[in-house]
PDB file of C-alpha atoms and ligand atoms in Angstrom:
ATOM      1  CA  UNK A  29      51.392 -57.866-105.305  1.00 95.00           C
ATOM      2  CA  UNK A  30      50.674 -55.764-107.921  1.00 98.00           C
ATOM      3  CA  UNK A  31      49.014 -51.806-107.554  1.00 98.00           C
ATOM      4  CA  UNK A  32      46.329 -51.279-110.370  1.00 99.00           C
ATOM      5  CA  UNK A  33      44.349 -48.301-110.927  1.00 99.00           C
ATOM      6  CA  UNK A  34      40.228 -48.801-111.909  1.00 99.00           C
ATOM      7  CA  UNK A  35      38.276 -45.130-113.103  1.00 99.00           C
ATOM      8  CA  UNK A  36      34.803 -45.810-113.414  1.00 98.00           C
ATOM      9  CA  UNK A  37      34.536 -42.506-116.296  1.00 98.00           C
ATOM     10  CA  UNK A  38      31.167 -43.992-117.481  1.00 98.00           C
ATOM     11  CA  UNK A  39      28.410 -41.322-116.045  1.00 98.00           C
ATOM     12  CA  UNK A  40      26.964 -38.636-117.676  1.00 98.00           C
ATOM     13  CA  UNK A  41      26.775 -36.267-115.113  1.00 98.00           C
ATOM     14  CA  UNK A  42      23.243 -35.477-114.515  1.00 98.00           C
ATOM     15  CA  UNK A  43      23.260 -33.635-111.129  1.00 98.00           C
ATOM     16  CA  UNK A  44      25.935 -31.089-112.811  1.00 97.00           C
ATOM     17  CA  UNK A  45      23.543 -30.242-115.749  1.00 97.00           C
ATOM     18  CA  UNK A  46      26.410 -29.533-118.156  1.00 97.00           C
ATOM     19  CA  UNK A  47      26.567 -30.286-122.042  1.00 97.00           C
ATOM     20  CA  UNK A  48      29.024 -33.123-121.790  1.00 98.00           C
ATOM     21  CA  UNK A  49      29.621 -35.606-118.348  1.00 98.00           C
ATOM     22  CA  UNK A  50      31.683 -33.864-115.612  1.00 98.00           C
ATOM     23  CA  UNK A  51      34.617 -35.753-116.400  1.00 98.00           C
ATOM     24  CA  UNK A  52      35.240 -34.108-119.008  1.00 98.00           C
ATOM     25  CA  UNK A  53      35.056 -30.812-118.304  1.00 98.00           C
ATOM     26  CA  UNK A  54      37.743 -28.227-118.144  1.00 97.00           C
ATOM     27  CA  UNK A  55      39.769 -26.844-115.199  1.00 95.00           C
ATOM     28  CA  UNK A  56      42.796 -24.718-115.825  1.00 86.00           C
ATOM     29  CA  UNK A  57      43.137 -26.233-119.446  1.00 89.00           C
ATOM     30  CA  UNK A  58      42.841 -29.902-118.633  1.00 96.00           C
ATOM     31  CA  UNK A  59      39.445 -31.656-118.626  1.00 98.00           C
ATOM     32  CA  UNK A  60      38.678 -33.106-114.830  1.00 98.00           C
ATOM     33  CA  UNK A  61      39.367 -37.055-115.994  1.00 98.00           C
ATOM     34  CA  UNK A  62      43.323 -36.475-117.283  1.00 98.00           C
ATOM     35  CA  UNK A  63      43.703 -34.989-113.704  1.00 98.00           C
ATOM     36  CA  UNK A  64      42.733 -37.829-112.586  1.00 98.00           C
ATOM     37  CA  UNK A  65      44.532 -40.454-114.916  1.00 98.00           C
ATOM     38  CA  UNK A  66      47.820 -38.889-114.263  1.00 98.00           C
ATOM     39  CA  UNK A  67      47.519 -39.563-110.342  1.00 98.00           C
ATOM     40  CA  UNK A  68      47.977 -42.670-111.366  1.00 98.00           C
ATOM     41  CA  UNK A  69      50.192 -42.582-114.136  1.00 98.00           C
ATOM     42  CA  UNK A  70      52.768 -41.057-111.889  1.00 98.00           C
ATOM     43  CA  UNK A  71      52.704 -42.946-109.101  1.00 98.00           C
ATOM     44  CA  UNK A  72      55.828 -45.133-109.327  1.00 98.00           C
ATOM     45  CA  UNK A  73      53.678 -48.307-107.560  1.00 98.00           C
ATOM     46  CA  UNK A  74      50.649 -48.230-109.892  1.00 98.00           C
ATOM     47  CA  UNK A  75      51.199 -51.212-112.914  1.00 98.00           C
ATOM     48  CA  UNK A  76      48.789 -50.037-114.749  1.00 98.00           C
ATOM     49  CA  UNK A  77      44.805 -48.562-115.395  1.00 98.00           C
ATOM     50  CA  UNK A  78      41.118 -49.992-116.721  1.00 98.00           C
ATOM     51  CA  UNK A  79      38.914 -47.084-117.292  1.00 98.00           C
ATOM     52  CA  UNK A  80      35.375 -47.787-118.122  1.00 98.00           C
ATOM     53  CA  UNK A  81      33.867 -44.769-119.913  1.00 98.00           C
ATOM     54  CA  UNK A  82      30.466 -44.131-122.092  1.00 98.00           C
ATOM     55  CA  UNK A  83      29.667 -46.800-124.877  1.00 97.00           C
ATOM     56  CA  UNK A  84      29.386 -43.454-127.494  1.00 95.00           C
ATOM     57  CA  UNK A  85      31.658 -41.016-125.780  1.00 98.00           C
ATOM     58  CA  UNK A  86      33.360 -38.975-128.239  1.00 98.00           C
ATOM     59  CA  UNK A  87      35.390 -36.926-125.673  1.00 98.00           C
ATOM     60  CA  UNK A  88      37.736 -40.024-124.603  1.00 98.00           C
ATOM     61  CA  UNK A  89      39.771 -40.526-127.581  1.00 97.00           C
ATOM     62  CA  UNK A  90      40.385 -36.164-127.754  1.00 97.00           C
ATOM     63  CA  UNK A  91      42.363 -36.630-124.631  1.00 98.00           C
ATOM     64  CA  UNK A  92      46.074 -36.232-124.142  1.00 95.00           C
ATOM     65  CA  UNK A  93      46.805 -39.382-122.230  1.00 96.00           C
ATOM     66  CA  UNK A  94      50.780 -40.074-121.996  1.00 95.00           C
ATOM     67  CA  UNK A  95      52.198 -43.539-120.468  1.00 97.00           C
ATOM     68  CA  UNK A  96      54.268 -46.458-120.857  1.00 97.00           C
ATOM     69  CA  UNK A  97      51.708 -48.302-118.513  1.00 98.00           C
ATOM     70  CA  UNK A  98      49.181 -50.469-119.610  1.00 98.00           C
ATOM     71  CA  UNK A  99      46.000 -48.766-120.102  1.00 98.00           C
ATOM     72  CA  UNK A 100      43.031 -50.531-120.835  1.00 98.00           C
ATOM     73  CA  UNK A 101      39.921 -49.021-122.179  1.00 98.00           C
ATOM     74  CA  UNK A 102      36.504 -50.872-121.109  1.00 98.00           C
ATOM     75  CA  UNK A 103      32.779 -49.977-121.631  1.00 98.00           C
ATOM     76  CA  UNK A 104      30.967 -48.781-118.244  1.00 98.00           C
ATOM     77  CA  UNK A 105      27.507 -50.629-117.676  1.00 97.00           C
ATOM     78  CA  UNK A 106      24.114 -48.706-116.545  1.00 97.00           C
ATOM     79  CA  UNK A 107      25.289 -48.279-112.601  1.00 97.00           C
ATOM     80  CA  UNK A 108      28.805 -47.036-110.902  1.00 98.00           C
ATOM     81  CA  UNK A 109      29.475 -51.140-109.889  1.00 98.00           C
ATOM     82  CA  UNK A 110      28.528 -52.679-113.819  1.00 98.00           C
ATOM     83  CA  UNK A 111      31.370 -49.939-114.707  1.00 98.00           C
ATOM     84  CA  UNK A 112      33.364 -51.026-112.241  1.00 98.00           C
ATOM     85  CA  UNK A 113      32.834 -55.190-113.135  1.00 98.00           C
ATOM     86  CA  UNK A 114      33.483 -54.311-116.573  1.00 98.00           C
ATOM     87  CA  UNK A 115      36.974 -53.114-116.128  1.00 98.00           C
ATOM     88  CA  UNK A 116      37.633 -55.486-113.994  1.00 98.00           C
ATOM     89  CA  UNK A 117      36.602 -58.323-116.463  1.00 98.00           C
ATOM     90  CA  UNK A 118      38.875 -56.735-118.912  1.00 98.00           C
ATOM     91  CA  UNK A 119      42.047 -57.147-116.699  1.00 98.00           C
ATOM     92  CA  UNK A 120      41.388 -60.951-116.505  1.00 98.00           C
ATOM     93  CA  UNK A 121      44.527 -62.615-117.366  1.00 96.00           C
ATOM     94  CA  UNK A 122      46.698 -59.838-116.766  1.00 96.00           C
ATOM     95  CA  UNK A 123      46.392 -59.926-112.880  1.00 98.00           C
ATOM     96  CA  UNK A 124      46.420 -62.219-110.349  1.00 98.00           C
ATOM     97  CA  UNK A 125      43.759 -63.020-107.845  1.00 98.00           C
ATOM     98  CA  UNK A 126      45.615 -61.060-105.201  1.00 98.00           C
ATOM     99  CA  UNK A 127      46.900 -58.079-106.710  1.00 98.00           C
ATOM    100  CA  UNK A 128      45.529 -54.608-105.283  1.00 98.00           C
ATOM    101  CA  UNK A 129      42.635 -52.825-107.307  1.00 99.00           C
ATOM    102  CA  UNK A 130      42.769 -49.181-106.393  1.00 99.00           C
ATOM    103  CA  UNK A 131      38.826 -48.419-107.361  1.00 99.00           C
ATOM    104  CA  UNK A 132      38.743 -44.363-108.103  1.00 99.00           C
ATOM    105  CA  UNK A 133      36.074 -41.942-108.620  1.00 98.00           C
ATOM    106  CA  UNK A 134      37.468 -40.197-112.221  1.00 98.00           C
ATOM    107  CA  UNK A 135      35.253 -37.317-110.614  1.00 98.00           C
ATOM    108  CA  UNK A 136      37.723 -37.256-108.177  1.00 98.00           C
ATOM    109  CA  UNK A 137      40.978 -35.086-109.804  1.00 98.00           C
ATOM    110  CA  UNK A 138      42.205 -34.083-106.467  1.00 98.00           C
ATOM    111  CA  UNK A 139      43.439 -36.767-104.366  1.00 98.00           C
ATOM    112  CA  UNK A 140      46.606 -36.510-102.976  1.00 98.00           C
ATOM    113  CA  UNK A 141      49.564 -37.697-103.231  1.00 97.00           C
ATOM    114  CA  UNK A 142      49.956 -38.180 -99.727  1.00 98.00           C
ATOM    115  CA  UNK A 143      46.785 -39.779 -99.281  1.00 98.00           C
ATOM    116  CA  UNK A 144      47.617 -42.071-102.131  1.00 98.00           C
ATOM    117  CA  UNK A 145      50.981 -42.954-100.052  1.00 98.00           C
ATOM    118  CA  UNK A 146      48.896 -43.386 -97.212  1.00 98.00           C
ATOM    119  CA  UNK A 147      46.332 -45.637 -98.456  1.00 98.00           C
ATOM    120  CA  UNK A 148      48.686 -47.919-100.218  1.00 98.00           C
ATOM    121  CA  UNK A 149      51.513 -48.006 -97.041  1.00 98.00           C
ATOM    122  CA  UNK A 150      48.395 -48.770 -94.711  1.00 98.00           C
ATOM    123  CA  UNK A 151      46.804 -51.693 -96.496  1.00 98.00           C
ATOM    124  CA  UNK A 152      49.606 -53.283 -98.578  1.00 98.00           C
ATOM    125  CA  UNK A 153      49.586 -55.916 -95.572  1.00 97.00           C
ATOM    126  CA  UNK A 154      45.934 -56.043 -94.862  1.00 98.00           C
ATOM    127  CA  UNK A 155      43.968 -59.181 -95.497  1.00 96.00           C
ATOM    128  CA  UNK A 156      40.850 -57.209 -96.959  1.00 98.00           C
ATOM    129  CA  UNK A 157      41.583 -53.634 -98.024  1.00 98.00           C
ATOM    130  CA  UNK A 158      39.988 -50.483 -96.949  1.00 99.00           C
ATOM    131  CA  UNK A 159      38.771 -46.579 -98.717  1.00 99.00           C
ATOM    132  CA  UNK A 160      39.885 -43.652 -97.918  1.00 99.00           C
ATOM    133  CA  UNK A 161      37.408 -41.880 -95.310  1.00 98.00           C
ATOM    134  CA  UNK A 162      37.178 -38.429 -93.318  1.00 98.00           C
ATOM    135  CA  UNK A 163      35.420 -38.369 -89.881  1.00 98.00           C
ATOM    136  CA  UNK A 164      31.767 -36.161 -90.203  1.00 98.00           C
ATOM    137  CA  UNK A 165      32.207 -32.468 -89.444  1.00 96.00           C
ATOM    138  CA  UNK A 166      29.132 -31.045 -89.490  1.00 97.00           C
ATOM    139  CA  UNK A 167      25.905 -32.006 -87.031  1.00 97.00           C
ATOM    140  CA  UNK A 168      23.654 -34.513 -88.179  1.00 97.00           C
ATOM    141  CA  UNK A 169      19.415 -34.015 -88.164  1.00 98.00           C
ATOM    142  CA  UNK A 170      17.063 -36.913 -89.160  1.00 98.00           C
ATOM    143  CA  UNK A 171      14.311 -34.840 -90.763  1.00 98.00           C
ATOM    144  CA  UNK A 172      10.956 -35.711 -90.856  1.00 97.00           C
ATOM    145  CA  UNK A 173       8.395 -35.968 -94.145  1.00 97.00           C
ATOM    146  CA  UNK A 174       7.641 -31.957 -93.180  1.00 98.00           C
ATOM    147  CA  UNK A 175      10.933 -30.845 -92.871  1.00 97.00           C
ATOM    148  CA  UNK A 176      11.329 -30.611 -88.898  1.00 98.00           C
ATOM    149  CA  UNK A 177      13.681 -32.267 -87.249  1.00 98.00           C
ATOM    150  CA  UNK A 178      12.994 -35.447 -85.587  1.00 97.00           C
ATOM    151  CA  UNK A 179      16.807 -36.247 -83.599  1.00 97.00           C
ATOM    152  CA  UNK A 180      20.223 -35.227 -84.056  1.00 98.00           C
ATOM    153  CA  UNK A 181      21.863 -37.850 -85.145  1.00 97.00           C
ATOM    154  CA  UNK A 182      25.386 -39.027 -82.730  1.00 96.00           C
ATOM    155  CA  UNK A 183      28.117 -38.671 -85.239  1.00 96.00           C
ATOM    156  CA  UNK A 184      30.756 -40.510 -83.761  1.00 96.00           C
ATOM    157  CA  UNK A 185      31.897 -43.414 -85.803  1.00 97.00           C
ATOM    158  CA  UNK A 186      30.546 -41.766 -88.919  1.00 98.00           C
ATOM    159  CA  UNK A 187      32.938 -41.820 -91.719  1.00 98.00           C
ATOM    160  CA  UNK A 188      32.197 -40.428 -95.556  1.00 98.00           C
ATOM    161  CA  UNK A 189      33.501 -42.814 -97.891  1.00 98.00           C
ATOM    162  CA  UNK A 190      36.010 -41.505-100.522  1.00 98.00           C
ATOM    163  CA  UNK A 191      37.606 -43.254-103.509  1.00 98.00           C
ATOM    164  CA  UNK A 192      39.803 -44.553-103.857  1.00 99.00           C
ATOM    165  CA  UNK A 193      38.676 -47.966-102.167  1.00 99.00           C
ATOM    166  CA  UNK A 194      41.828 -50.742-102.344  1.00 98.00           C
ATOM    167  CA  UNK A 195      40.393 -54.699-102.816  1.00 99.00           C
ATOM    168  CA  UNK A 196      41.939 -57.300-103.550  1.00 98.00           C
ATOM    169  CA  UNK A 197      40.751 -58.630-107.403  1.00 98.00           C
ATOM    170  CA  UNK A 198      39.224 -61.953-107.444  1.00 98.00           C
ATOM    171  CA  UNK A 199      37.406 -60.590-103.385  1.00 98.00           C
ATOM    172  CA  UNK A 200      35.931 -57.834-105.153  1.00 98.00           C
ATOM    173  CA  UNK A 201      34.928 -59.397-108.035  1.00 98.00           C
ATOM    174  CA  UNK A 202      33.084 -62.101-106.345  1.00 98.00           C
ATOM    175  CA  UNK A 203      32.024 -59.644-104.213  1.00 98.00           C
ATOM    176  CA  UNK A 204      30.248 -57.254-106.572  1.00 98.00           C
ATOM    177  CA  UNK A 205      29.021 -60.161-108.837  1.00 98.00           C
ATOM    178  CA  UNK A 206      26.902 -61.971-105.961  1.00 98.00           C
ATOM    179  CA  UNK A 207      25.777 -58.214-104.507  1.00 97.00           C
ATOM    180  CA  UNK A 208      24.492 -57.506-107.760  1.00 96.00           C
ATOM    181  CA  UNK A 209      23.230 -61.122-108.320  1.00 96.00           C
ATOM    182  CA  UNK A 210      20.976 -60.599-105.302  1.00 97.00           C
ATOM    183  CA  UNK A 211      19.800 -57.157-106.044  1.00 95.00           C
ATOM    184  CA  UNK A 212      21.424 -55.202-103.350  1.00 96.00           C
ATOM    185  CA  UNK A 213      22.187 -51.607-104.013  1.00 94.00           C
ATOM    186  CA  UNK A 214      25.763 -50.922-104.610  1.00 95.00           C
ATOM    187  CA  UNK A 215      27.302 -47.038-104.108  1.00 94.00           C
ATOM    188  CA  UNK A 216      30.779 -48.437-103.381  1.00 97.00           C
ATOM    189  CA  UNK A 217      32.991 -51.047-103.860  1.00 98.00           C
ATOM    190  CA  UNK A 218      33.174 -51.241-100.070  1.00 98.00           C
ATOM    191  CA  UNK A 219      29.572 -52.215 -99.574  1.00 98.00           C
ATOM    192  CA  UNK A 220      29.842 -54.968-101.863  1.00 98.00           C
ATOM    193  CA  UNK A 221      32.665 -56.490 -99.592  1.00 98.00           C
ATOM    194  CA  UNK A 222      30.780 -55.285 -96.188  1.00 98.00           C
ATOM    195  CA  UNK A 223      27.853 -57.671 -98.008  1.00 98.00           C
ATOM    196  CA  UNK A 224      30.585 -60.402 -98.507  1.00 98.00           C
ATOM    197  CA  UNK A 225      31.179 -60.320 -94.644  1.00 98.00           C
ATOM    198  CA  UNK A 226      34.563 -58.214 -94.780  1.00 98.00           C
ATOM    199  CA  UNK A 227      35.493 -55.174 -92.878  1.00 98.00           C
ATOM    200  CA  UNK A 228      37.071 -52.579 -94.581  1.00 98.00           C
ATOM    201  CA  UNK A 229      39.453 -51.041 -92.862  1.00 98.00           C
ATOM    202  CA  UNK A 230      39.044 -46.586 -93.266  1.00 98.00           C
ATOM    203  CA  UNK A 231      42.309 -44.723 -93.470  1.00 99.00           C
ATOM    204  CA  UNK A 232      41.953 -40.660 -92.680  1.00 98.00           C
ATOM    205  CA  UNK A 233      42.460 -38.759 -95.788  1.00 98.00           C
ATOM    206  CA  UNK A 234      41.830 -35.029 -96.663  1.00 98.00           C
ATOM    207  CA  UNK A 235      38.544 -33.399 -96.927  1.00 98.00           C
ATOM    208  CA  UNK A 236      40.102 -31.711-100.471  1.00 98.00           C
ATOM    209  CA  UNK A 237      39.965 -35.387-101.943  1.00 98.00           C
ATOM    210  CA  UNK A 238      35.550 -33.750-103.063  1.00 98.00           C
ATOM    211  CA  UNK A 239      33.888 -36.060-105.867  1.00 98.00           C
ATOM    212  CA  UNK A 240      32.674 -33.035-108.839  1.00 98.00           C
ATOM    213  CA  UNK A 241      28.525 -33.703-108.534  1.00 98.00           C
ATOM    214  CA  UNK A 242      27.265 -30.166-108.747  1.00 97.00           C
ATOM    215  CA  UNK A 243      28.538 -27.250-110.446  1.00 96.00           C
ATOM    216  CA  UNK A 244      29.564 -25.300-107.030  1.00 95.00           C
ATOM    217  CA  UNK A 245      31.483 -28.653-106.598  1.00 97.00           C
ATOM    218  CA  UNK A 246      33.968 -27.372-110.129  1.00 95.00           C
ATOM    219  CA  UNK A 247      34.995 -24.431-108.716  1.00 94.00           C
ATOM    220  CA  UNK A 248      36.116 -26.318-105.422  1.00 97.00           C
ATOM    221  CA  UNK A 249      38.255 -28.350-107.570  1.00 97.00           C
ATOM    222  CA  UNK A 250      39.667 -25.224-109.959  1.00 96.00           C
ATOM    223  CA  UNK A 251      40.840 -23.850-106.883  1.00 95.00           C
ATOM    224  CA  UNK A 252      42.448 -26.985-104.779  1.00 96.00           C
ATOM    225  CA  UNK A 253      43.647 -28.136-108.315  1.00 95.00           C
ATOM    226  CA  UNK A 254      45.828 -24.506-108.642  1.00 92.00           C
ATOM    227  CA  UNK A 255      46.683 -24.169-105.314  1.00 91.00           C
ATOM    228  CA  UNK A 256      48.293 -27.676-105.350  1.00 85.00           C
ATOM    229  CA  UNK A 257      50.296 -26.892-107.953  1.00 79.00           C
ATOM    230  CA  UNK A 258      51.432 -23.721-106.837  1.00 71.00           C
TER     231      UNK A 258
HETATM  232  N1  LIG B   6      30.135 -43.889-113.155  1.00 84.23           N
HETATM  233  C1  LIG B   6      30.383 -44.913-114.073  1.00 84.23           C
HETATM  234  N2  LIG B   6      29.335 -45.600-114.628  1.00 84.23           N
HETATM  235  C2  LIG B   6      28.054 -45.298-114.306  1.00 84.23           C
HETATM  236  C3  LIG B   6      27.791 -44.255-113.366  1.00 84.23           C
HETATM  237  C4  LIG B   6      28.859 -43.571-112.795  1.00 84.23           C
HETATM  238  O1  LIG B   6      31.539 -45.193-114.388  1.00 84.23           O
HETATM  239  N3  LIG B   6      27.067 -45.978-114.879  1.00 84.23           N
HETATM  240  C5  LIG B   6      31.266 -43.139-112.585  1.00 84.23           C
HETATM  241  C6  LIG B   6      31.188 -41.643-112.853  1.00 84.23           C
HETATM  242  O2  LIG B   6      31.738 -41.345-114.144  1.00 84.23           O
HETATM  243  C7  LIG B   6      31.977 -41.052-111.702  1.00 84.23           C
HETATM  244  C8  LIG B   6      31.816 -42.079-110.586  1.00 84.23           C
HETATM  245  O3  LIG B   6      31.288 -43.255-111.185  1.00 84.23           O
HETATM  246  O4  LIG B   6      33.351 -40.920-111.996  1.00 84.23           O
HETATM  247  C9  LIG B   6      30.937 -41.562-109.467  1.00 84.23           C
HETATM  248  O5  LIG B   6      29.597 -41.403-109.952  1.00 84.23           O
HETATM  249  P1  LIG B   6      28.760 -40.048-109.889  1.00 84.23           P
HETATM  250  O6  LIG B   6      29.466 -39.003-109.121  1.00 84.23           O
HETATM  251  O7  LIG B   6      27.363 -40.410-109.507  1.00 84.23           O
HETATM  252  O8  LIG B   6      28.802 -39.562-111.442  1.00 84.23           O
HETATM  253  P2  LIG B   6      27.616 -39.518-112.484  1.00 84.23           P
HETATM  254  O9  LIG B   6      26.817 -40.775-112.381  1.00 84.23           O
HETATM  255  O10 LIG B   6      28.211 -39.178-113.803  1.00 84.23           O
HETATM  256  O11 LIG B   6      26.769 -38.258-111.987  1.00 84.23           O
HETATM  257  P3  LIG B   6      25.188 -38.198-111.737  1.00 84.23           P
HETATM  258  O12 LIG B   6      24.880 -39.287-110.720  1.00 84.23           O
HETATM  259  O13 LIG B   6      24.923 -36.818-111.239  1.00 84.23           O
HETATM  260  O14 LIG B   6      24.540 -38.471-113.069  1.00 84.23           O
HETATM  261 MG1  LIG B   7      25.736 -41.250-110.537  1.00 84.23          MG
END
């Protein structure tokens, strides 16, 4: 089955405060979201993209995008998963009902190749599909409404979802469809499925693999971005 590639690049970036959505700001002369692109464009398994961005985003068409693949260019909706539903709509037709979506952050320029190897090798064979995950670091507190702390919170088993996330197409479609149908809050693709009774499987990638929200968040990236291709 076929590998495609879906960039939700329809926010506008309101945690990082800048004059134009995150995605399309600059690191090392390249703005964040043909970082990201290129992953995929490179990847010898990838078919092809969607990428949902902005209904009046003036910034897309200034990029310098280069590929034979097909590329397809979608409208993003008001949340993360009507961005998401909308590119998938758009490759109706062109895919089959059991070829791979790989569902990426375009806030996310620096995934890994490896991880990217990993992900795909790892679930190619899997019934459902999975995300990319790392394993909590840090000690957990449940605060209270005054800012004490009420219990430390047992981290084992806690994951933090990264993109990308790997469904099959007509699963996740259905699957975000009847989530949304029925009001339920969707952050990720993978709690759509969880919703649709699947179990997701989480394969260990790399703490660099940071979603850009706030602008400390840039300067991670500059730096991971440069050292990676160093
Ligand atoms: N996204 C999207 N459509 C939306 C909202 C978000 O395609 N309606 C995309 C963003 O462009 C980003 C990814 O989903 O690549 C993750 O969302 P997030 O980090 O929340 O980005 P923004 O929504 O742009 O940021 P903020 O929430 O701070 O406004
Ligand atoms: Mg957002």
């Amino acid at each position: 089955h076929a590998f495609w590639a879906v960039i939700p690049a329809a926010g506008v970036g309101r945690r990082m405060g800048a004059d134009r959505p995150k995605q399309y700001l600059e690191l090392a002369g390249r703005t964040v979201l043909e970082y990201t692109l290129n992953i995929f464009i490179r990847h010898p398994r990838i078919t092809g993209l969607a990428v949902a961005i902005g209904a009046e985003d003036p910034w897309f068409p200034e990029l310098s995008i280069r590929t034979d693949k097909p590329m397809l260019v979608v409208h993003g909706g008001e949340e993360r998963c009507h961005s998401v539903l909308n590119a998938l709509r758009a490759l109706e037709g062109q895919v089959s009902d059991d070829d791979w979506m790989l569902v990426h952050d375009a806030a996310r320029p620096c995934l890994g190749r490896e991880d990217l190897d990993r992900l795909l090798e790892t679930l190619e064979h899997d019934p459902v599909g999975g995300l990319l995950a790392v394993p909590v670091s840090d000690t957990l507190k449940r605060g209270d409404a005054d800012g004490r702390v009420e219990q430390t919170v047992d981290r084992s088993g806690l994951w933090r979802a990264f993109t990308p996330q790997m469904f099959r197409y007509r699963a996740l479609m259905r699957a975000l469809q009847t989530a949304l149908a029925e009001g339920a809050t969707v952050t990720d693709d993978a709690s759509a499925m969880e919703r649709a009774g699947h179990a997701p499987r989480l394969v260990e990638g790399s703490p660099s693999n940071i979603k850009i929200t706030s602008p400390a968040d840039l300067a991670l990236a500059g730096f991971l971005l440069e050292r990676d291709r160093a």
